[in-house]
Amino acid sequence: MTEDIRSIAKRAPFLQPMTPWGKPMTVRMTSAGRFGWVTDRRGYRYEEAHPKTGQPWPEIPPSILTVWKAVAETPTPPDCCLVNYYSEKARMGLHQDKDEADFGFPVVSISLGDPATFRIGGSNRKDPTQSVTLESGDVLLMGGEARLAFHGIDRIKFGGSTLLPDGGRINLTLRRVAPAGV
Ligand code: SIN
Ligand code: FE2
């Protein structure tokens, strides 16, 4: 799977996204599938082309689609695989994934490389949260009541895995962005 991610990143290089309020994110991102998730001064959204190359995103590799098929409990395939790369100091603030059309589809997350402290709460920002360590190879599904749970990454344990040659963590999130059948 890491080879497949490397070939995604060759065709769709990692970007350093900018939040709508002008702060660079610490996580590097790219995508595969029909839609890629992007953010800049114009806001959060899905785009059908890489913002720098102007090319469509690479297809989601079969090795990654297999995980969705195994756990998502739907015949509808995902149309976005967001690839996040966390280097030593990277983190991701608490947020909801809610730019997709149909929250009946789950979000399936795959963690690779260094362990991370993942924080998850309820569907209100003020709900109590709990922390879980996500290790390399862990698959996490946010579906049903948890589909709109606030979540984020507090920190990674840099060097805690030897999977990636330069260290750090990769997280893949599979989503269905368009309604089924579209
Ligand atoms: C995300 O919410 O997009 C990423 C979560 C993670 O890195 O585990
Ligand atoms: Fe998320």
Coordinates of N, CA and C and ligand atoms in Angstrom, one line a residue:
M1 N 0.8 -1.2 0.0 CA 0.0 0.0 0.0 C 0.9 1.3 0.0
T2 N 2.0 1.2 0.7 CA 2.9 2.4 0.7 C 3.4 2.7 -0.7
E3 N 3.7 1.7 -1.5 CA 4.1 1.9 -2.9 C 3.0 2.6 -3.7
D4 N 1.7 2.2 -3.5 CA 0.6 2.8 -4.2 C 0.5 4.3 -3.8
I5 N 0.7 4.6 -2.5 CA 0.6 6.0 -2.1 C 1.7 6.8 -2.7
R6 N 2.9 6.2 -2.8 CA 4.0 6.9 -3.4 C 3.7 7.2 -4.9
S7 N 3.0 6.3 -5.6 CA 2.7 6.6 -7.0 C 1.5 7.7 -7.1
I8 N 0.6 7.7 -6.1 CA -0.3 8.8 -6.1 C 0.4 10.1 -5.9
A9 N 1.3 10.2 -5.0 CA 2.0 11.4 -4.7 C 2.9 11.9 -5.8
K10 N 3.4 10.9 -6.7 CA 4.2 11.3 -7.8 C 3.4 12.1 -8.8
R11 N 2.1 11.6 -9.0 CA 1.3 12.3 -10.0 C 0.5 13.4 -9.4
A12 N 0.2 13.4 -8.2 CA -0.5 14.5 -7.5 C 0.3 14.8 -6.2
P13 N 1.3 15.7 -6.4 CA 2.2 16.0 -5.3 C 1.5 16.6 -4.1
F14 N 2.0 16.2 -2.9 CA 1.5 16.7 -1.6 C 1.5 18.3 -1.7
L15 N 0.4 18.8 -1.1 CA 0.3 20.3 -1.0 C 0.3 20.7 0.5
Q16 N 0.7 21.9 0.7 CA 0.6 22.4 2.1 C -0.7 23.3 2.1
P17 N -1.8 22.8 2.6 CA -3.1 23.5 2.5 C -3.1 24.7 3.4
M18 N -3.8 25.7 3.0 CA -4.0 27.0 3.7 C -5.4 27.0 4.2
T19 N -5.6 27.3 5.5 CA -7.0 27.4 6.0 C -7.7 28.6 5.4
P20 N -9.0 28.6 5.4 CA -9.7 29.8 4.8 C -9.3 31.1 5.5
W21 N -8.8 31.0 6.8 CA -8.4 32.2 7.5 C -6.9 32.5 7.4
G22 N -6.3 31.8 6.4 CA -4.9 32.2 6.0 C -3.8 31.5 6.8
K23 N -4.1 30.5 7.6 CA -3.0 29.8 8.3 C -2.6 28.6 7.6
P24 N -1.3 28.4 7.4 CA -0.9 27.1 6.7 C -1.2 25.9 7.6
M25 N -1.7 24.8 7.1 CA -1.9 23.6 7.9 C -0.6 22.9 8.1
T26 N -0.4 22.2 9.1 CA 0.8 21.5 9.4 C 0.9 20.1 8.7
V27 N -0.3 19.6 8.3 CA -0.4 18.4 7.6 C -0.3 18.6 6.1
R28 N 0.4 17.8 5.3 CA 0.5 17.8 3.9 C -0.6 16.9 3.3
M29 N -1.2 17.4 2.2 CA -2.3 16.6 1.7 C -2.3 16.4 0.2
T30 N -2.8 15.3 -0.3 CA -3.1 15.1 -1.6 C -4.3 14.1 -1.7
S31 N -4.8 13.8 -2.9 CA -6.0 12.9 -2.9 C -5.9 12.0 -4.1
A32 N -6.7 11.0 -4.1 CA -7.0 10.1 -5.2 C -8.5 10.0 -5.4
G33 N -8.9 9.6 -6.6 CA -10.4 9.4 -6.8 C -10.9 10.6 -7.6
R34 N -12.2 10.6 -7.8 CA -12.8 11.7 -8.6 C -12.6 13.0 -8.0
F35 N -12.8 13.0 -6.6 CA -12.7 14.3 -5.9 C -11.5 14.3 -5.0
G36 N -10.9 15.5 -4.9 CA -9.8 15.7 -3.9 C -10.3 16.8 -3.0
W37 N -9.9 16.7 -1.7 CA -10.3 17.7 -0.7 C -9.3 18.8 -0.7
V38 N -9.7 20.0 -0.9 CA -8.7 21.1 -0.9 C -9.2 22.3 0.0
T39 N -8.3 23.1 0.5 CA -8.6 24.3 1.2 C -7.7 25.4 0.9
D40 N -8.2 26.6 0.7 CA -7.4 27.8 0.5 C -8.2 28.9 1.0
R41 N -7.9 30.2 0.6 CA -8.6 31.4 1.0 C -10.1 31.3 0.6
R42 N -10.4 30.5 -0.4 CA -11.8 30.4 -0.9 C -12.6 29.4 -0.1
G43 N -12.0 28.7 0.8 CA -12.7 27.8 1.7 C -12.4 26.3 1.5
Y44 N -13.1 25.5 2.3 CA -13.0 24.0 2.2 C -13.9 23.6 1.1
R45 N -13.4 22.7 0.3 CA -14.3 22.1 -0.8 C -13.6 20.9 -1.5
Y46 N -14.4 20.2 -2.3 CA -13.9 19.1 -3.1 C -13.6 19.7 -4.5
E47 N -12.5 19.3 -5.1 CA -12.2 19.7 -6.5 C -11.9 18.4 -7.3
E48 N -12.2 18.5 -8.6 CA -11.9 17.4 -9.5 C -10.6 17.4 -10.2
A49 N -9.8 18.5 -9.8 CA -8.4 18.6 -10.4 C -7.5 19.0 -9.3
H50 N -6.2 18.6 -9.4 CA -5.2 19.0 -8.4 C -4.9 20.5 -8.6
P51 N -4.9 21.3 -7.6 CA -4.8 22.8 -7.7 C -3.5 23.2 -8.4
K52 N -2.4 22.5 -8.2 CA -1.2 22.9 -8.8 C -1.0 22.4 -10.3
T53 N -1.3 21.1 -10.5 CA -1.0 20.5 -11.8 C -2.2 20.7 -12.7
G54 N -3.4 21.0 -12.2 CA -4.6 21.1 -13.0 C -5.1 19.8 -13.6
Q55 N -4.4 18.7 -13.2 CA -4.8 17.3 -13.7 C -5.8 16.7 -12.8
P56 N -6.6 15.7 -13.4 CA -7.5 15.0 -12.5 C -6.6 14.2 -11.5
W57 N -7.2 13.9 -10.3 CA -6.5 13.1 -9.3 C -6.3 11.7 -9.8
P58 N -5.3 11.0 -9.4 CA -5.1 9.6 -9.8 C -6.3 8.7 -9.3
E59 N -6.4 7.6 -9.9 CA -7.5 6.7 -9.4 C -7.1 6.1 -8.0
I60 N -8.1 5.7 -7.3 CA -7.9 5.1 -6.0 C -7.4 3.7 -6.2
P61 N -6.2 3.3 -5.7 CA -5.6 2.0 -6.0 C -6.5 0.9 -5.4
P62 N -6.5 -0.3 -6.1 CA -7.3 -1.4 -5.6 C -7.0 -1.8 -4.2
S63 N -5.7 -1.7 -3.8 CA -5.3 -2.1 -2.4 C -6.0 -1.3 -1.4
I64 N -6.4 -0.1 -1.7 CA -7.1 0.8 -0.8 C -8.6 0.6 -0.9
L65 N -9.1 0.4 -2.1 CA -10.5 0.1 -2.3 C -11.0 -1.1 -1.5
T66 N -10.0 -2.1 -1.4 CA -10.3 -3.3 -0.7 C -10.7 -3.1 0.7
V67 N -10.1 -2.1 1.3 CA -10.4 -1.9 2.8 C -11.9 -1.3 2.9
W68 N -12.2 -0.4 2.0 CA -13.6 0.1 2.0 C -14.6 -1.0 1.8
K69 N -14.3 -1.9 0.8 CA -15.2 -3.0 0.5 C -15.4 -3.9 1.7
A70 N -14.3 -4.1 2.5 CA -14.4 -5.0 3.7 C -15.2 -4.4 4.8
V71 N -15.2 -3.1 5.0 CA -15.8 -2.5 6.2 C -17.0 -1.5 6.0
A72 N -17.1 -1.0 4.8 CA -18.1 0.1 4.7 C -19.6 -0.3 4.6
E73 N -19.8 -1.6 4.3 CA -21.2 -2.1 4.3 C -22.1 -1.3 3.3
T74 N -21.5 -1.0 2.1 CA -22.3 -0.4 1.1 C -21.7 -0.9 -0.3
P75 N -22.6 -1.1 -1.3 CA -22.0 -1.4 -2.6 C -21.5 -0.2 -3.3
T76 N -21.8 1.0 -2.8 CA -21.3 2.3 -3.5 C -19.8 2.5 -3.2
P77 N -19.0 2.7 -4.2 CA -17.6 2.8 -4.0 C -17.3 4.3 -3.5
P78 N -16.2 4.4 -2.8 CA -15.8 5.8 -2.4 C -15.3 6.5 -3.7
D79 N -15.5 7.9 -3.6 CA -15.0 8.7 -4.8 C -13.9 9.7 -4.3
C80 N -13.4 9.5 -3.1 CA -12.3 10.4 -2.6 C -11.5 9.6 -1.7
C81 N -10.2 9.6 -1.9 CA -9.2 9.1 -0.9 C -8.3 10.3 -0.5
L82 N -8.6 10.9 0.6 CA -7.7 12.0 1.1 C -6.5 11.3 1.7
V83 N -5.3 11.8 1.3 CA -4.0 11.3 1.8 C -3.4 12.4 2.7
N84 N -3.3 12.2 4.0 CA -2.7 13.2 4.9 C -1.3 12.7 5.3
Y85 N -0.3 13.5 5.2 CA 1.0 13.2 5.7 C 1.4 14.1 6.9
Y86 N 1.7 13.4 8.1 CA 2.1 14.1 9.3 C 3.6 13.9 9.5
S87 N 4.3 15.0 9.5 CA 5.7 15.0 9.9 C 5.7 15.2 11.4
E88 N 6.9 15.4 11.9 CA 7.1 15.3 13.4 C 6.1 16.3 14.2
K89 N 6.0 17.5 13.7 CA 5.2 18.5 14.5 C 3.8 18.6 14.0
A90 N 3.4 17.8 13.1 CA 2.0 18.1 12.5 C 0.9 17.6 13.4
R91 N -0.2 18.3 13.3 CA -1.4 17.9 14.1 C -2.6 18.3 13.3
M92 N -3.8 17.9 13.7 CA -5.0 18.3 13.0 C -6.0 18.7 14.1
G93 N -6.5 19.9 14.0 CA -7.5 20.4 15.0 C -8.8 19.7 14.9
L94 N -9.6 19.8 16.0 CA -10.9 19.1 16.0 C -11.8 19.7 14.9
H95 N -12.4 18.8 14.2 CA -13.3 19.2 13.1 C -14.3 18.0 12.8
Q96 N -15.3 18.4 12.0 CA -16.2 17.4 11.4 C -16.0 17.2 10.0
D97 N -16.2 16.0 9.4 CA -16.1 15.8 8.0 C -17.6 16.0 7.5
K98 N -17.9 17.1 6.9 CA -19.3 17.4 6.5 C -19.4 18.1 5.2
D99 N -18.4 17.9 4.3 CA -18.6 18.5 2.9 C -19.1 17.5 1.9
E100 N -19.5 16.3 2.4 CA -20.0 15.2 1.5 C -21.5 15.3 1.4
A101 N -22.1 14.7 0.4 CA -23.6 14.9 0.1 C -24.4 14.0 1.0
D102 N -24.0 12.8 1.4 CA -24.8 11.9 2.1 C -24.1 11.3 3.2
F103 N -24.5 11.7 4.4 CA -23.8 11.2 5.6 C -24.2 9.7 6.0
G104 N -25.1 9.1 5.2 CA -25.4 7.7 5.3 C -24.1 6.8 5.0
F105 N -23.2 7.4 4.2 CA -22.0 6.7 3.9 C -20.9 7.0 5.0
P106 N -20.2 6.0 5.4 CA -19.2 6.2 6.4 C -18.0 6.9 5.9
V107 N -17.1 7.3 6.8 CA -15.7 7.7 6.4 C -14.9 6.6 7.0
V108 N -14.0 6.1 6.2 CA -13.1 5.0 6.6 C -11.7 5.5 6.6
S109 N -11.0 5.3 7.7 CA -9.7 5.9 7.9 C -8.7 4.8 8.1
I110 N -7.5 4.9 7.4 CA -6.5 3.9 7.5 C -5.2 4.6 8.0
S111 N -4.6 4.1 9.0 CA -3.4 4.7 9.6 C -2.1 3.9 9.2
L112 N -1.1 4.6 8.8 CA 0.2 3.9 8.4 C 1.4 4.7 9.0
G113 N 2.3 4.0 9.5 CA 3.5 4.7 10.0 C 3.4 5.0 11.5
D114 N 4.0 6.1 11.9 CA 4.0 6.4 13.3 C 2.7 6.4 14.0
P115 N 2.6 6.0 15.3 CA 1.3 6.1 16.0 C 0.9 7.5 16.2
A116 N -0.4 7.7 16.4 CA -1.0 9.1 16.6 C -2.0 9.1 17.7
T117 N -2.1 10.2 18.4 CA -3.1 10.3 19.4 C -4.3 11.0 18.7
F118 N -5.4 10.2 18.5 CA -6.6 10.6 17.8 C -7.6 11.0 18.9
R119 N -8.2 12.1 18.7 CA -9.2 12.5 19.7 C -10.6 12.5 19.0
I120 N -11.6 12.0 19.7 CA -12.9 11.9 19.1 C -14.0 12.3 20.2
G121 N -14.9 13.1 19.8 CA -16.0 13.5 20.7 C -17.4 13.2 20.0
G122 N -18.3 14.1 20.3 CA -19.7 13.9 19.7 C -19.9 14.8 18.6
S123 N -21.2 15.0 18.2 CA -21.4 15.8 17.1 C -21.6 17.3 17.4
N124 N -21.4 17.6 18.7 CA -21.3 19.1 19.1 C -19.8 19.3 19.5
R125 N -19.3 20.4 19.1 CA -17.9 20.7 19.5 C -17.6 20.6 21.0
K126 N -18.7 21.0 21.8 CA -18.4 21.0 23.2 C -18.6 19.6 23.9
D127 N -19.0 18.6 23.1 CA -19.2 17.3 23.7 C -17.8 16.8 24.3
P128 N -17.9 16.0 25.4 CA -16.6 15.4 25.9 C -15.9 14.5 24.8
T129 N -14.6 14.5 24.9 CA -13.9 13.7 23.9 C -13.1 12.6 24.6
Q130 N -12.7 11.7 23.8 CA -11.7 10.7 24.4 C -10.6 10.5 23.4
S131 N -9.5 10.0 23.9 CA -8.3 9.8 23.0 C -8.0 8.3 22.8
V132 N -7.6 8.0 21.6 CA -7.3 6.7 21.2 C -6.0 6.7 20.4
T133 N -5.1 5.8 20.7 CA -3.9 5.7 19.9 C -4.2 4.9 18.6
L134 N -3.9 5.6 17.4 CA -4.0 4.9 16.2 C -2.6 4.4 15.7
E135 N -2.5 3.1 15.6 CA -1.2 2.5 15.2 C -1.2 2.2 13.7
S136 N 0.0 1.9 13.2 CA 0.1 1.5 11.8 C -0.8 0.3 11.5
G137 N -1.6 0.4 10.4 CA -2.5 -0.7 10.1 C -3.9 -0.6 10.6
D138 N -4.1 0.3 11.6 CA -5.4 0.4 12.2 C -6.4 1.0 11.1
V139 N -7.6 0.5 11.1 CA -8.7 1.0 10.3 C -9.8 1.5 11.2
L140 N -10.2 2.7 11.0 CA -11.3 3.3 11.9 C -12.4 3.7 11.0
L141 N -13.6 3.4 11.4 CA -14.8 3.7 10.6 C -15.6 4.7 11.4
M142 N -16.0 5.8 10.8 CA -16.9 6.8 11.4 C -18.2 6.7 10.6
G143 N -19.2 6.1 11.2 CA -20.5 5.9 10.5 C -21.6 6.0 11.6
G144 N -22.8 5.9 11.1 CA -24.0 6.0 12.0 C -23.9 7.3 12.8
E145 N -24.1 7.1 14.1 CA -24.1 8.3 15.0 C -22.8 9.0 15.0
A146 N -21.7 8.2 14.7 CA -20.3 8.8 14.8 C -19.9 9.5 13.5
R147 N -20.8 9.4 12.5 CA -20.4 10.0 11.2 C -20.0 11.5 11.3
L148 N -20.7 12.2 12.2 CA -20.4 13.6 12.3 C -19.7 14.0 13.6
A149 N -19.1 13.0 14.2 CA -18.3 13.2 15.4 C -17.1 14.2 15.1
F150 N -16.9 15.1 16.0 CA -15.7 15.9 16.0 C -14.5 15.0 16.2
H151 N -13.4 15.3 15.5 CA -12.2 14.4 15.6 C -11.0 15.2 15.2
G152 N -9.9 14.8 15.6 CA -8.6 15.4 15.2 C -7.4 14.6 15.7
I153 N -6.2 15.1 15.4 CA -5.0 14.4 15.8 C -4.2 15.4 16.7
D154 N -4.0 15.0 18.0 CA -3.3 15.9 18.9 C -1.8 15.9 18.6
R155 N -1.2 14.7 18.3 CA 0.2 14.6 18.0 C 0.5 13.3 17.5
I156 N 1.7 13.2 16.9 CA 2.1 11.8 16.5 C 3.4 11.5 17.3
K157 N 3.6 10.2 17.4 CA 4.8 9.7 18.1 C 5.9 9.5 17.0
F158 N 6.6 10.6 16.8 CA 7.6 10.6 15.6 C 8.6 9.5 15.9
G159 N 8.9 8.7 14.9 CA 9.9 7.6 15.0 C 9.4 6.4 15.7
G160 N 8.1 6.3 15.9 CA 7.4 5.2 16.6 C 7.2 4.0 15.7
S161 N 7.5 4.2 14.4 CA 7.3 3.1 13.4 C 8.4 3.2 12.4
T162 N 8.8 2.1 11.8 CA 9.8 2.1 10.7 C 9.2 1.9 9.3
L163 N 7.9 2.0 9.3 CA 7.2 1.7 8.0 C 7.6 2.7 6.9
L164 N 7.7 4.0 7.2 CA 8.0 5.0 6.2 C 9.4 5.4 6.3
P165 N 10.2 5.4 5.2 CA 11.6 5.7 5.3 C 12.0 7.0 6.0
D166 N 11.2 8.0 5.8 CA 11.5 9.3 6.5 C 10.7 9.5 7.8
G167 N 10.1 8.5 8.3 CA 9.3 8.6 9.5 C 8.0 9.4 9.2
G168 N 7.3 9.6 10.3 CA 6.0 10.3 10.1 C 4.8 9.3 9.9
R169 N 3.7 9.9 9.7 CA 2.5 9.1 9.6 C 1.7 9.5 8.4
I170 N 1.1 8.5 7.7 CA 0.1 8.7 6.6 C -1.2 8.2 7.1
N171 N -2.2 9.1 6.9 CA -3.6 8.7 7.1 C -4.4 8.8 5.8
L172 N -5.1 7.7 5.5 CA -5.9 7.8 4.3 C -7.4 7.8 4.8
T173 N -8.2 8.8 4.2 CA -9.6 8.7 4.5 C -10.4 8.5 3.2
L174 N -11.2 7.5 3.2 CA -12.0 7.1 2.1 C -13.4 7.7 2.4
R175 N -13.9 8.4 1.4 CA -15.2 9.1 1.6 C -16.1 8.9 0.3
R176 N -17.4 9.0 0.4 CA -18.2 9.1 -0.8 C -18.7 10.6 -0.8
V177 N -18.3 11.3 -1.8 CA -18.6 12.7 -1.8 C -19.9 13.0 -2.6
A178 N -20.1 12.4 -3.7 CA -21.3 12.6 -4.5 C -22.3 11.6 -4.0
P179 N -23.6 12.0 -4.3 CA -24.7 11.0 -3.9 C -24.5 9.7 -4.6
A180 N -25.1 8.6 -4.1 CA -25.0 7.3 -4.8 C -25.5 7.4 -6.2
G181 N -24.9 6.8 -7.2 CA -25.3 6.8 -8.5 C -24.9 8.0 -9.4
V182 N -24.2 8.9 -8.8 CA -23.9 10.2 -9.5 C -22.4 10.1 -9.9
Ligands
SIN1 C1 -8.8 13.5 9.1 O1 -9.7 13.7 9.9 O2 -8.9 13.9 7.9 C2 -7.6 12.8 9.5 C3 -7.7 11.9 10.7 C4 -6.4 11.2 10.9 O3 -5.3 11.7 10.5 O4 -6.5 10.1 11.6
FE2_2 FE -11.6 14.4 9.4

